[in-house]
mmCIF file of C-alpha atoms in Angstrom:
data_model
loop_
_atom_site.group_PDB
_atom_site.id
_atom_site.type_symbol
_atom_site.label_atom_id
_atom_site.label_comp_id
_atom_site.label_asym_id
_atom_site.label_seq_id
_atom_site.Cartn_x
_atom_site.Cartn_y
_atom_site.Cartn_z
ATOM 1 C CA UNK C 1115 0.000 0.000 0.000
ATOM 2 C CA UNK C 1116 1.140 3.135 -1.147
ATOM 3 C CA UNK C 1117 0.999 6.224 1.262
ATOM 4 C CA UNK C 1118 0.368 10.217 0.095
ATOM 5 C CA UNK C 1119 1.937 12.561 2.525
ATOM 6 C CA UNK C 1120 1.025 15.750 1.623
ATOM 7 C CA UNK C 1121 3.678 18.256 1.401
ATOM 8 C CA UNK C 1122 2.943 20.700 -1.108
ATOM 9 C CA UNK C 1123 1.929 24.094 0.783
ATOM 10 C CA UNK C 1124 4.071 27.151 2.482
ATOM 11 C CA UNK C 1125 2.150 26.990 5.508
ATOM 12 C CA UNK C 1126 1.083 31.020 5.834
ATOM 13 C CA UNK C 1127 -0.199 30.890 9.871
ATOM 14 C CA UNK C 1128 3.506 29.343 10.520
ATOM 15 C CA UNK C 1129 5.183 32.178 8.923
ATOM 16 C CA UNK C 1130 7.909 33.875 9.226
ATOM 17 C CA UNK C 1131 8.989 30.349 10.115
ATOM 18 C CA UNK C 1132 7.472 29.122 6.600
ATOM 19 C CA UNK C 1133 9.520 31.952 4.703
ATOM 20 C CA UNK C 1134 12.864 29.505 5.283
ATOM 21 C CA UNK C 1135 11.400 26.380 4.425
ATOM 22 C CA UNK C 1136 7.835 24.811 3.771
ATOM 23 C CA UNK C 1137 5.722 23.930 6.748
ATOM 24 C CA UNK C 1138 5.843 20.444 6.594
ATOM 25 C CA UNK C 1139 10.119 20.411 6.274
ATOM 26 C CA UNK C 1140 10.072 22.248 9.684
ATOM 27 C CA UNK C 1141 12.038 20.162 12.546
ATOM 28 C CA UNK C 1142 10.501 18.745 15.403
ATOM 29 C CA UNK C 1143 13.112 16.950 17.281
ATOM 30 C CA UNK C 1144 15.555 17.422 14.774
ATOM 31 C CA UNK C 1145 13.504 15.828 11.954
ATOM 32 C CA UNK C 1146 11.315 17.456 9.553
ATOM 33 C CA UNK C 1147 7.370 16.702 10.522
ATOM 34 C CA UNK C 1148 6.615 15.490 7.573
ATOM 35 C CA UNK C 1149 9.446 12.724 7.972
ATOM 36 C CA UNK C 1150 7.289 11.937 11.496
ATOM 37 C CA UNK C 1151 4.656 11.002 9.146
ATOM 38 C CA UNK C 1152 6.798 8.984 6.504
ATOM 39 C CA UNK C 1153 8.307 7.181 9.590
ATOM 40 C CA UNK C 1154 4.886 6.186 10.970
ATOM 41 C CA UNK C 1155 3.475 4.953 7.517
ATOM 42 C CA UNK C 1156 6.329 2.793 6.570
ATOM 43 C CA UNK C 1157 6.126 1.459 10.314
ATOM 44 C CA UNK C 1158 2.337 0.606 9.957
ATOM 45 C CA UNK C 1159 2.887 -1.084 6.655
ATOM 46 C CA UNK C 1160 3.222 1.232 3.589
ATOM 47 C CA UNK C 1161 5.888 0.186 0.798
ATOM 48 C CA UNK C 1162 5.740 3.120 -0.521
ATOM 49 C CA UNK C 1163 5.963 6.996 -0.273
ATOM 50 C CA UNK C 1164 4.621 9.638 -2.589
ATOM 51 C CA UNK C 1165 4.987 13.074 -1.568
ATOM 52 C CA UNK C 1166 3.219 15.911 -3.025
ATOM 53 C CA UNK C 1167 5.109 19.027 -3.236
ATOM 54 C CA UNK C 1168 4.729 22.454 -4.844
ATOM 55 C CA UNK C 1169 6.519 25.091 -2.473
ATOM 56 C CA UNK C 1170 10.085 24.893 -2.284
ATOM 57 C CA UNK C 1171 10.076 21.306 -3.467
ATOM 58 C CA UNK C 1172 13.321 20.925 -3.656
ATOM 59 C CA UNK C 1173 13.662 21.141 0.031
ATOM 60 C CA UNK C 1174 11.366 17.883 0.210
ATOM 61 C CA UNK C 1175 13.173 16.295 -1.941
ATOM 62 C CA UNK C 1176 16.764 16.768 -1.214
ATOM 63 C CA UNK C 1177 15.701 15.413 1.981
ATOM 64 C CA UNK C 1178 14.105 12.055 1.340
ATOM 65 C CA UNK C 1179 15.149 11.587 -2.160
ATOM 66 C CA UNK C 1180 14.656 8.390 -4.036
ATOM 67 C CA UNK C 1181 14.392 5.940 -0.979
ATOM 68 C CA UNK C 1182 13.640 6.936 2.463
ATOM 69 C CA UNK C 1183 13.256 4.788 5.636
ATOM 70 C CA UNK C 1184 13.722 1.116 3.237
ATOM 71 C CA UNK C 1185 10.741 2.026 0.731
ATOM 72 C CA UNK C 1186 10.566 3.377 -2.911
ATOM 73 C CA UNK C 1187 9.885 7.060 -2.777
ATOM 74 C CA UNK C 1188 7.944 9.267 -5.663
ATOM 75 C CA UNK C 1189 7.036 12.211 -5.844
ATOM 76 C CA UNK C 1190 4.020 14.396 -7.396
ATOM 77 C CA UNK C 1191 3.818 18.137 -8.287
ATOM 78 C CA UNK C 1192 0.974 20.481 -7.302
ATOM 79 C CA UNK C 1193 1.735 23.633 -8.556
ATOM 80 C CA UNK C 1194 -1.441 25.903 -7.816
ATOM 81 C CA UNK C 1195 -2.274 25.116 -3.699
ATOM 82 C CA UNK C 1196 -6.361 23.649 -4.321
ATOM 83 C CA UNK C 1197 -7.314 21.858 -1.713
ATOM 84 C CA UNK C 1198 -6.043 18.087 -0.393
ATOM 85 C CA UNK C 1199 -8.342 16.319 -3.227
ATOM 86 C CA UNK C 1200 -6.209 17.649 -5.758
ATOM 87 C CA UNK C 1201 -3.449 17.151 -4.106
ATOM 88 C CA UNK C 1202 -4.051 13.587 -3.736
ATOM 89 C CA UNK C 1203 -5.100 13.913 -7.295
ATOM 90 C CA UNK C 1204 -1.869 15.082 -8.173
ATOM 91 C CA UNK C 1205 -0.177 11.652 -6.691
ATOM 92 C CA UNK C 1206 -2.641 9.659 -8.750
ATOM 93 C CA UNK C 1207 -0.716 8.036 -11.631
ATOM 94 C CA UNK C 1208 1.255 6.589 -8.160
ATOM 95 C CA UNK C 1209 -1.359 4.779 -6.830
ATOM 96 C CA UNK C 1210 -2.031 0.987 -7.126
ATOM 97 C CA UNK C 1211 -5.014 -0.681 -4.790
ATOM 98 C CA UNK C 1212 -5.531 0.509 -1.192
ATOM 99 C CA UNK C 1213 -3.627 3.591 -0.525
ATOM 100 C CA UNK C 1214 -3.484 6.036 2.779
ATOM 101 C CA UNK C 1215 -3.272 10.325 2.779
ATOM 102 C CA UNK C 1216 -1.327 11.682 5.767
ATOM 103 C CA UNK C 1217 -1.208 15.390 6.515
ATOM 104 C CA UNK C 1218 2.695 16.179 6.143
ATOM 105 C CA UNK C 1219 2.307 18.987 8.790
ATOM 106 C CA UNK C 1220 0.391 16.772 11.710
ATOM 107 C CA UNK C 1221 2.511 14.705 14.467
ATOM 108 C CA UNK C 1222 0.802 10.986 14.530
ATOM 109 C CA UNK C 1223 1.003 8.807 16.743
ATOM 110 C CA UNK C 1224 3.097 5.817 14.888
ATOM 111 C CA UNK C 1225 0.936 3.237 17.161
ATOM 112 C CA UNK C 1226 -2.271 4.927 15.717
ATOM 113 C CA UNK C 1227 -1.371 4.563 12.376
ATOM 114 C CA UNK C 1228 -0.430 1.470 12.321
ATOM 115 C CA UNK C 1229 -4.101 0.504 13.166
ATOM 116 C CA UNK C 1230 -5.512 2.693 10.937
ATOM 117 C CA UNK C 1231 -3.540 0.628 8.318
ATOM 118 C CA UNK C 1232 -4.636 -2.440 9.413
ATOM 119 C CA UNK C 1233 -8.342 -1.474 9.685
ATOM 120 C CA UNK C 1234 -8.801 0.607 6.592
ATOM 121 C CA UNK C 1235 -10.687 1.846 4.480
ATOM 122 C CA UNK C 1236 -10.637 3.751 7.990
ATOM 123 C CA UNK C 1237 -9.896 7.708 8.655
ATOM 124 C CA UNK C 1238 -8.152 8.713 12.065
ATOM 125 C CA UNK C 1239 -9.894 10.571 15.116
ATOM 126 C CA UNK C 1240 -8.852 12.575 17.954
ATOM 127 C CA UNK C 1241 -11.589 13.838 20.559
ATOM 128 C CA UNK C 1242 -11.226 17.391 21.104
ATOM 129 C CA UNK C 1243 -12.437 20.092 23.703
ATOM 130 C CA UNK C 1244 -13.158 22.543 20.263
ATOM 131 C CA UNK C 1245 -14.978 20.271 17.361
ATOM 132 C CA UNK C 1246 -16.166 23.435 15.435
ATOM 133 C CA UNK C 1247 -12.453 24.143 14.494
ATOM 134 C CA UNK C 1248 -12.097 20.799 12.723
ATOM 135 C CA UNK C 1249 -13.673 18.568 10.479
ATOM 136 C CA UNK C 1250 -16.589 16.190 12.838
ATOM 137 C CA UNK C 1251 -17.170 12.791 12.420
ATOM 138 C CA UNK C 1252 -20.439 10.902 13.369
ATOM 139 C CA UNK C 1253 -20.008 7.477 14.364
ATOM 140 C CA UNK C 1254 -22.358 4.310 14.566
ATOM 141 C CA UNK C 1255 -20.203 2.103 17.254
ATOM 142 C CA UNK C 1256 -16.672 1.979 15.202
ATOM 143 C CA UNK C 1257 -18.233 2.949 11.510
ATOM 144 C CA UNK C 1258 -18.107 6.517 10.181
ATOM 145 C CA UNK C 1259 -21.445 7.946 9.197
ATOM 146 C CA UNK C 1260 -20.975 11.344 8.010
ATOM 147 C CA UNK C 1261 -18.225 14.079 8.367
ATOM 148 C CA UNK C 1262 -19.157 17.892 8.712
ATOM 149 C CA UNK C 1263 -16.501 20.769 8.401
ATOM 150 C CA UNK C 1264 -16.374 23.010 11.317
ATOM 151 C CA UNK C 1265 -20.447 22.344 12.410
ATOM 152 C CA UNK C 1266 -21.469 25.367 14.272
ATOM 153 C CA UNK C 1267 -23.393 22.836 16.261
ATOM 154 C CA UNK C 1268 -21.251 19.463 16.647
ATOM 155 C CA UNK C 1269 -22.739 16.279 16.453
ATOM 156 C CA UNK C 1270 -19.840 14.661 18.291
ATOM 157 C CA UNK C 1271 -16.271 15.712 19.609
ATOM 158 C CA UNK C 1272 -14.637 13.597 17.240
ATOM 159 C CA UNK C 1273 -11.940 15.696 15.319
ATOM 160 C CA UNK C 1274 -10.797 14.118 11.808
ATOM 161 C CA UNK C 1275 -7.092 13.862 12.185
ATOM 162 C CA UNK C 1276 -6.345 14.053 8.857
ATOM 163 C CA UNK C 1277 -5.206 10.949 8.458
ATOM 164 C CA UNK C 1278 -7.099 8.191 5.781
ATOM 165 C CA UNK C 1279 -6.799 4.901 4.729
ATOM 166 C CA UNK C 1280 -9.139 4.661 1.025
ATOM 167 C CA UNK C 1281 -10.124 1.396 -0.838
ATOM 168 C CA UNK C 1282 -8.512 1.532 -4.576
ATOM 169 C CA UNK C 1283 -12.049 2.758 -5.702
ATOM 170 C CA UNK C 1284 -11.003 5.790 -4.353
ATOM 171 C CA UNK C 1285 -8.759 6.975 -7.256
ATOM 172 C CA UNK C 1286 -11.891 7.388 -9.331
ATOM 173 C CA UNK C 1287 -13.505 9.450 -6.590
ATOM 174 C CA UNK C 1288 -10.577 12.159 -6.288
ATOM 175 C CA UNK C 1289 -12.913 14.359 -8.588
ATOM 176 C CA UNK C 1290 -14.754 16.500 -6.169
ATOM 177 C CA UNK C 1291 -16.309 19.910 -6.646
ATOM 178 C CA UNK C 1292 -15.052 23.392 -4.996
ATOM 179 C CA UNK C 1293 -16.138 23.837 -1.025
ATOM 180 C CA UNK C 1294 -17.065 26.764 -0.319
ATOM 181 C CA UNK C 1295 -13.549 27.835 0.466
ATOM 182 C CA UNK C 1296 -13.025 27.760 -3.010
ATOM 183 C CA UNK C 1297 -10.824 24.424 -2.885
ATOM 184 C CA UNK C 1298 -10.922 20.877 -3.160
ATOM 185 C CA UNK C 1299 -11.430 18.683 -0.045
ATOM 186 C CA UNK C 1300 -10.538 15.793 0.447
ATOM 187 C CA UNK C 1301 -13.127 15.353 3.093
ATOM 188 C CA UNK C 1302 -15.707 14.995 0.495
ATOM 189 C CA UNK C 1303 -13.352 12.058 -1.048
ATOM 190 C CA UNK C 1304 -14.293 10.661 2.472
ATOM 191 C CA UNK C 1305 -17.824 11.339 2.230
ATOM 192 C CA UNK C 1306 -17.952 9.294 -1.131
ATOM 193 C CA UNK C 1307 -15.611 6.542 0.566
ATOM 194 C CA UNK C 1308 -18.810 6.860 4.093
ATOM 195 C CA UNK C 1309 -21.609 6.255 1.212
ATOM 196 C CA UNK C 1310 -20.524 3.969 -0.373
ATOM 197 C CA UNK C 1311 -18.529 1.367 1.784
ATOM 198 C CA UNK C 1312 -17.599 0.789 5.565
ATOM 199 C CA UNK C 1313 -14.977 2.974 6.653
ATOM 200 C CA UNK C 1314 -13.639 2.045 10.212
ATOM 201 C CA UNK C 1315 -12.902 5.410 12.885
ATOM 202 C CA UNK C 1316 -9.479 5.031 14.568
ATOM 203 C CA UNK C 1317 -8.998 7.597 17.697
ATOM 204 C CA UNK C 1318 -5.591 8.842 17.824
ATOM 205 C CA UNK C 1319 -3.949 8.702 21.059
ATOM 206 C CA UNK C 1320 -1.535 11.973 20.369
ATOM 207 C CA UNK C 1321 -2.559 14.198 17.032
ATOM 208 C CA UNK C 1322 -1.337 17.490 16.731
ATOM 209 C CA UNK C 1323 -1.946 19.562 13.948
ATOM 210 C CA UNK C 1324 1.096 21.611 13.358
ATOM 211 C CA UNK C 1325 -0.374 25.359 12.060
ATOM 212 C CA UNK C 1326 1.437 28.095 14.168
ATOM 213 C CA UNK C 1327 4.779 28.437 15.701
ATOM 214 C CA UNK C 1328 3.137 27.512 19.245
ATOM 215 C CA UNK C 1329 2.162 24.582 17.788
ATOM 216 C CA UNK C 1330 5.949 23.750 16.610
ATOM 217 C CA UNK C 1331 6.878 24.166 20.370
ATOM 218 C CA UNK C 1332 4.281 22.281 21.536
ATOM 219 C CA UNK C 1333 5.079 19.260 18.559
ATOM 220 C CA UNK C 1334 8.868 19.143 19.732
ATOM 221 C CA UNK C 1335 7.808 18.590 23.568
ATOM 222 C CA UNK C 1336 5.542 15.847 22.686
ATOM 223 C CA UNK C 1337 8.328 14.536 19.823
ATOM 224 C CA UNK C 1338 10.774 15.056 23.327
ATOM 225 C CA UNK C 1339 9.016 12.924 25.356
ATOM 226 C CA UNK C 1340 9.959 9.753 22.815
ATOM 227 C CA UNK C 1341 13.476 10.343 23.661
ATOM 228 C CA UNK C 1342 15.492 8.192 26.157
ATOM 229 C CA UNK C 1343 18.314 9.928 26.299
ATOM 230 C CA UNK C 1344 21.648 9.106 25.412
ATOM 231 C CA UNK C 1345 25.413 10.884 25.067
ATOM 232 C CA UNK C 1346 26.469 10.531 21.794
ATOM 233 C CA UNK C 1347 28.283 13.798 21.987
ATOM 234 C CA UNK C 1348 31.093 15.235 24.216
ATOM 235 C CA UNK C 1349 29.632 16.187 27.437
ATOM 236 C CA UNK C 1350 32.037 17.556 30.062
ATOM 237 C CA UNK C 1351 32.350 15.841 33.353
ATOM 238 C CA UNK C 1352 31.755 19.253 35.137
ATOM 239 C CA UNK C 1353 28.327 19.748 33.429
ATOM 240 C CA UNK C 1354 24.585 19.254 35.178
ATOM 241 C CA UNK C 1355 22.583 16.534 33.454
ATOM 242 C CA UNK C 1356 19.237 15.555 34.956
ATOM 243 C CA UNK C 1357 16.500 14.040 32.768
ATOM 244 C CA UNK C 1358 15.987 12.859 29.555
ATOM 245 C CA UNK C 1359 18.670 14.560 27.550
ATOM 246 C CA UNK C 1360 19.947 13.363 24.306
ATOM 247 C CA UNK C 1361 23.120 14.565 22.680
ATOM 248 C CA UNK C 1362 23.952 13.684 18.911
ATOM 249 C CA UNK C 1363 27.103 12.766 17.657
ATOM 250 C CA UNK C 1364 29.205 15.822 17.064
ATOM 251 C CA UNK C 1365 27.296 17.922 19.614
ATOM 252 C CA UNK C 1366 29.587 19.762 22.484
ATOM 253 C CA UNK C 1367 28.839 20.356 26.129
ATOM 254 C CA UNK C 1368 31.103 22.620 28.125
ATOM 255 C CA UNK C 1369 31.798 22.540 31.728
ATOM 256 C CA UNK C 1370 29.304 24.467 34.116
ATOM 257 C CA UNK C 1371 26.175 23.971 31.567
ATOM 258 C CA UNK C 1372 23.261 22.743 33.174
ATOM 259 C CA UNK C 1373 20.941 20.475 31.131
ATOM 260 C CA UNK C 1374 17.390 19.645 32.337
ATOM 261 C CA UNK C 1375 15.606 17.323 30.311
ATOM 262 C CA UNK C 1376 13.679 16.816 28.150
ATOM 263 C CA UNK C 1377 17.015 18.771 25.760
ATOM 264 C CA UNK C 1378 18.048 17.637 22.547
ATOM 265 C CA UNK C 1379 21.192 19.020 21.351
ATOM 266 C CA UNK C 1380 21.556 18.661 17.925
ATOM 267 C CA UNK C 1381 24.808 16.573 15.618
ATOM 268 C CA UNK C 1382 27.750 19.707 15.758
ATOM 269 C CA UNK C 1383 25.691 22.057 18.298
ATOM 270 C CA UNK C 1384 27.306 23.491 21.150
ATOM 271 C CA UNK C 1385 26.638 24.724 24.405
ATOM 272 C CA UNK C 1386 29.150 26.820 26.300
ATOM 273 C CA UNK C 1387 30.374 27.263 30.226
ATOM 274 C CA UNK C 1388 27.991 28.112 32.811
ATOM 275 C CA UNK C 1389 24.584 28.292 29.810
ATOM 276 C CA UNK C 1390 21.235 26.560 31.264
ATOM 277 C CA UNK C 1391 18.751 24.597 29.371
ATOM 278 C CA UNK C 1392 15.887 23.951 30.980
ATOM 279 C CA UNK C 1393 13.655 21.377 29.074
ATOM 280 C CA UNK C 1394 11.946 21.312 26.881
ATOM 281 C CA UNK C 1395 14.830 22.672 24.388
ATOM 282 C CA UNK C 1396 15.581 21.433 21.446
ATOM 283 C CA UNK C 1397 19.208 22.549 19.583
ATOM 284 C CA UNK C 1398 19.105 22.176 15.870
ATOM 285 C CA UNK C 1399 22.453 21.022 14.190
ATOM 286 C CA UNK C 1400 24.857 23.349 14.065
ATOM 287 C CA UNK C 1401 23.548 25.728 16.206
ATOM 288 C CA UNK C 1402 25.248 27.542 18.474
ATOM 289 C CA UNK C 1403 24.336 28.299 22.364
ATOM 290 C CA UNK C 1404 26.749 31.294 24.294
ATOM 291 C CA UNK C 1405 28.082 31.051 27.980
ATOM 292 C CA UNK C 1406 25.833 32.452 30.462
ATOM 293 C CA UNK C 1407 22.670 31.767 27.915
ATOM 294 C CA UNK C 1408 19.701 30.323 29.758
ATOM 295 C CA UNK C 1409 16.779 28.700 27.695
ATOM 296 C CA UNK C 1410 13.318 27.616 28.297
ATOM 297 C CA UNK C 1411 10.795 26.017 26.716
ATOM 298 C CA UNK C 1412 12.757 26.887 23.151
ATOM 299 C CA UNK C 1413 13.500 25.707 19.676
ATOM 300 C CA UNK C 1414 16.496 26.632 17.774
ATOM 301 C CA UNK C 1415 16.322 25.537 14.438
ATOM 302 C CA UNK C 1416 19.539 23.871 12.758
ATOM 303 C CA UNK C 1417 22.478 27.060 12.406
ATOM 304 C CA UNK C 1418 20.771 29.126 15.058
ATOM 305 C CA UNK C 1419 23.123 31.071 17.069
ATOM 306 C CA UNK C 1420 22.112 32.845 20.850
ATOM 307 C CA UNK C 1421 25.441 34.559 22.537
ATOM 308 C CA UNK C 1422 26.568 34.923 26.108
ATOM 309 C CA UNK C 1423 23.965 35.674 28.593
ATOM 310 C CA UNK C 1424 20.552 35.837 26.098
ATOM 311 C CA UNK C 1425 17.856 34.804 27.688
ATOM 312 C CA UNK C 1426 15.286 32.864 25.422
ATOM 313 C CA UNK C 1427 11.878 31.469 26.525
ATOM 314 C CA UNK C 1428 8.610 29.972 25.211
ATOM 315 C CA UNK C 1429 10.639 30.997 21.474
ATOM 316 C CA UNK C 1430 11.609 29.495 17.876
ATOM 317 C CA UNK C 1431 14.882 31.053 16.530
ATOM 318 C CA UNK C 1432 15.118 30.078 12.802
ATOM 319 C CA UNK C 1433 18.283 29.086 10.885
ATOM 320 C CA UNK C 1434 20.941 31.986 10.364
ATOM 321 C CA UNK C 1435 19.319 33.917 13.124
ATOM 322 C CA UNK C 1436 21.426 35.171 16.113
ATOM 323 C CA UNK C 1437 20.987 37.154 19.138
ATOM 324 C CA UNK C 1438 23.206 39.650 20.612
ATOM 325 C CA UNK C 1439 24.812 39.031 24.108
ATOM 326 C CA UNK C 1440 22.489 40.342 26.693
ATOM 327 C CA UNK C 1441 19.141 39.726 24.242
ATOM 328 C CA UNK C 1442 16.373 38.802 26.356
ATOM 329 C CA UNK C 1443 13.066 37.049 24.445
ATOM 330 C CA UNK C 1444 10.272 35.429 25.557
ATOM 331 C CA UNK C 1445 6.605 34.805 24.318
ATOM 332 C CA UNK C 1446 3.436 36.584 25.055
ATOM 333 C CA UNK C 1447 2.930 35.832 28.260
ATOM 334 C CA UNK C 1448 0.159 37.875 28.730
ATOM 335 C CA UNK C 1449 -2.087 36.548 26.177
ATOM 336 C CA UNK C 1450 -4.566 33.670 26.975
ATOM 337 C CA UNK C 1451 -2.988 31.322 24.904
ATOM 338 C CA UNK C 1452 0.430 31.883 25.335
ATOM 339 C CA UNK C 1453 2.013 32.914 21.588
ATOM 340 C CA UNK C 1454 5.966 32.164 21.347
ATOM 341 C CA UNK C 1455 8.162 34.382 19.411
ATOM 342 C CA UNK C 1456 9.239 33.564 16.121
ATOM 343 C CA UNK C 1457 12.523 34.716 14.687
ATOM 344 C CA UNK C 1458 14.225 34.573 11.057
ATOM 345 C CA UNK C 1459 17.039 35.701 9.820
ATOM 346 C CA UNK C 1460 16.763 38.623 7.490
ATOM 347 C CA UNK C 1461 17.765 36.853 4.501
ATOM 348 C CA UNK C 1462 16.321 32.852 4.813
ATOM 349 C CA UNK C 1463 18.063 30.343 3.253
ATOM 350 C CA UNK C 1464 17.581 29.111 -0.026
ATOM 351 C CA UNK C 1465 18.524 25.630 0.275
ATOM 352 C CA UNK C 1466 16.855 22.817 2.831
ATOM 353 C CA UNK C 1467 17.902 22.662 6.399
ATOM 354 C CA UNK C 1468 21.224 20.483 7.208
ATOM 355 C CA UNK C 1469 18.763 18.714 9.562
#
């Protein structure tokens, strides 16, 4: 079974993050999420990728390239951004019998969908406290009867995770009219699929839909709390290590750092004398963190540099971006949802991310 991870937009509520590279190439534990996804289709069965790109596609596919994670990969272009159904259009000439769509911008949970896989034609669910934000399922014990988008009245609390498992019917059903968002859904390929066969509900024990940088903090905690730990790296003997902390091969830890898990510190990162990370932190490869620096609750993407005594919290610093000695940054506190900063460099990269 082949399986579509869709991989084609920018990503405009995640910008300026989504200026540097498309949404769905973003790290979240030092992998891109869409490469979450891949992971967690090839694990539940698929033998083979097709990944629909449009914006910056060369970033997707200098990444996974030909073969990725022991499976044939292809890949289909969707120039113009209309809606999942064409995407999954777009990936058609790919597709051979049963075939799944994951959303290359959501975190799964690889346990999840591996029993959507074994269960489909099936679609993934994850209750929620909001069901008018998403699209609603209604259920009859385990069988889907009909999906809504964004009900002003819910019938249920059941969230569609974006995540689908189609019998090879399907292909000829990709054909579906304009919502009224002007775009083509491929929730109404699942309405098709609901009318005319059984198609199994799967709840989701972890789904997170990846749209704004708070929601890239909040993916690399939960991506964090995978993690063992382990030292790969250099870590001095004089440093503080508590927790879960993983260091990659090539990453440096001088004496006097404290490191309170869950941190990730990234293949060729360093962090100097005397900085503090207190978990969840997350430094990219090749990033850079400056003596005195103390970080909380942060994400520096790969190249990322913070110097002596910056203080960074509930914040996403983006490749090439640095911050003067002294800097101190930190989120919107004051708002009720708690918004992170999000930083960029003035001129973003052109190339991918040396994840």
């Amino acid at each position: 079974m082949q399986a579509v991870i869709l991989a084609a937009g920018m990503g405009t509520r995640m910008r300026p993050l989504s200026t540097v590279t498309p949404k769905p190439m973003l790290p979240v534990a030092n992998r891109p999420l869409a490469a979450h996804a891949a992971e967690a289709a090839v694990a539940g069965g698929a033998d083979g990728l097709v990944f629909v790109v449009g914006y910056k596609a060369s970033h997707v596919r200098s990444y996974f390239g030909d073969t990725y994670a022991g499976v044939p990969v292809h890949y289909a272009n969707q120039p113009v951004p209309e809606g999942t159904a064409d995407a999954v259009d777009a990936a058609r000439p790919y597709l051979e019998g049963p075939f799944a769509v994951l959303n290359g911008d959501n975190l799964y949970d690889p346990a999840s969908v591996a029993a959507l896989f074994d269960r489909g034609p099936a679609v993934a669910a994850h209750r929620v406290e909001n069901p008018s934000e998403y699209g609603v399922l209604s259920t009859d014990g385990d069988r889907v009867t009909d999906v809504v988008e964004k009900p002003a009245d819910p019938p249920t609390n059941l969230a569609n995770a974006g995540a689908y498992v189609f019998p090879a019917a399907a292909r000829d059903w990709l054909d579906v009219g304009q919502s009224e968002r002007g775009e083509h859904e491929i929730t109404d390929v699942l309405a098709r699929a609901v009318d005319r066969t059984d198609v199994s509900v799967v709840e989701t024990d972890r789904w997170l839909d990846v749209a704004r940088p708070a929601d890239l903090l909040a993916a690399n905690e939960l991506a964090l709390a995978d993690l063992s730990g382990g030292l790969d790296g250099t870590c001095s003997p004089e440093a503080s290590v508590s927790g879960a902390v993983t260091l990659a091969e090539g990453a440096e830890v001088a004496g006097g750092a404290t490191l309170s898990g869950p941190v990730l510190v990234g293949a060729n990162a360093t962090v100097a004398r005397d900085a503090a990370l207190h978990g969840p932190v997350v430094v990219g490869a090749g990033a850079t963190v400056g003596s005195g620096a103390e970080l909380g609750n942060a994400v520096l993407l790969p190249g990322a540099t913070v110097e002596r005594d910056v203080h960074l919290r509930d914040a996403v610093l983006a490749p090439g971006c640095g911050l003067a000695p002294g800097t101190d940054v930190g989120g919107d506190r004051g708002a009720s949802s708690p918004e992170p900063a999000a930083l960029v460099a003035a001129s973003p990269t052109a190339g991918g991310l040396p994840y």
